[in-house]
C-alpha angles and dihedrals in degrees: 000000000000108000141168089247090082094063110124103222103132089054092056091048091052092051092049092051091049094051090052092052095046111035097190089061087071094063112108146129131222115226109207116215101194099196143005113269097207143346109212147118090267126131116158091185102052099022108025114185094005141081107272124239097248142015122277136190108223131198132185138044123015092231085085112130143152089266120025145152136193092280090054090052093049090049091065112126095202142006134210085224118076108234111090095207091056113076094158124133126234124187145168137174118279127249121236134188111232113210124213090253090058098255123128137224125189115246111232115252110225104229115314120291144293114234115197119209105199125192097214104165115173093222134011088255096053113104117213118220133221119240109267123239111282094021119147137162146176126218123198137021121268091197097055118112103168138055096261109150104234117169092341094314095154096058100031099054116049146148126220117206099214121216111164092186095048139007124332112207130196125228139179092222137031104301117241092227136073116266107218094197097035140272114284115208114208130192127179113198124213113261104194117095130195088227098237117052122074089194138357135214092264091034089234111064095079086064134055138181120251119243094273095042093235097029140017138064124339119233116255090248090060105033101160115091117210127193106274123247126204127184127215118184124168126211123194098236089153088077086075098046092120095045102068118122142179091028095279137098114273104209130111136181117244091255091066098265116144093177101059093225092116094064109145141163141204132213131190115186116236099157127132090247097212092051093048091049091049090050090051091050100043112021101084102153117137092205095085090222104143093203089066089070102089096199092068128089120197140221118235107264091240089055093052094044091048098045112113145148116226111237119250101191109089104219138108114268100158133063123019114341128194089215139001115277111269124013099314115137115178110273112182097181138166081192118066116278119251129225118255124200139170094045095134096262120151111272100170124102106216137184118297112279114260119224097197139072128238105240097166090124087067090048089247130119139202115255104180148268108310129194117239130198127215093219097038112034119208091220122028103213118076136181127167123219127187087204098042120167130169091253093048092054093047091049090050092050091048090052089055094048098253128141097200128062132184132184119207135185094354097285109043123094120195129186134196143171099220139046119273116261111277093240090061094055130090102049124138115195101089091132107132112120116240114257091233099042121024090196089067129065125230108187122269137243104330090348124112125206093216129206133173138198115256116238145104094276096051121095115220139187092204134263117279117253 
């Protein structure tokens, strides 16, 4: 079922030959997205205003929402990607391990993503265009379960089985071998636009692939050539190397696909259009180093790593699951998958999840997520608890005469007598469950869930809404 015949070697050779013949085709930059923004059944392109059919991992600006437009994107206050002028969103389905008993476990995503922006002009005279305001598109087919080449499917959607100490091979489906350094998911988006529609009913028809999929001439129906975008996202499938069974690979996409052929991706443009166009016109380095493009400004790395959107769909997406989120039974094909509904899955969009505990009965209040530093602690007093809860840490700090309490990394309790420095305030990703109560949150790595005693002598930055 999963053979070496699907390795995509001739394609790579063709790309290499093309970049030698046309030097400007080699110009590109890599946009690092340092963390995922959100994991949720949320897709404002395909399912606007509703809970989406399957789970996605989303990167980019924190203006991401169930319904959004260009102005919402541009209103983002941070991004998990590093370029300040890019507040776009990029997303794909998640990868799960499927156990022999039919249960599922999410495969860890290593970091966020790398988004390639490739200047693949067909001729030296061709001028690539920036995406216009309001532009969005989808690449791929979530219902596909065979290797049918549709709109360049074979070359545009691939998996690389990474082995940094050996050979890394490329496949068009989930490889039937362990990947020691992880499984890299790759999506090449179409770059030819019809010149008029910012979207289309199927979210694809306003775009087309050039003749060479990731290079070449655009069809006459889609004459405008955009800069090309290409996603790379790595999943730590090696964590399950000792849990394979029945002599076949055990991974599935979150839409119920055990083949991998339904790989797909979404993009909503949130760029400052003038900046993107200037970068296309002037940033011609072949190194891929985004910092070499002088028109870009950058978020602080801590800002990008911390940027997140709290989920609003109340359902379990972590740990062992009896079934995939949504109505997504496993459908191996080869016929196209069908849509299932009315399976009892959550369909309500709720309020944003809160990562703090109401401790008003103790006359304390939540202040916010605060950055910590290993060499310069925010609060001086520390005690570790294997059964840490928010209340337990507060009680400990009270017993020591402190007015400030912070929980870090699930088990660590810190106490202080003064407010954290202003430049350490305003972070978000305090999302590690408390060791003593997994319904509470106790900071994260170098992040403090911070609380303070109420009273006239206590400084405060205000309680989050």
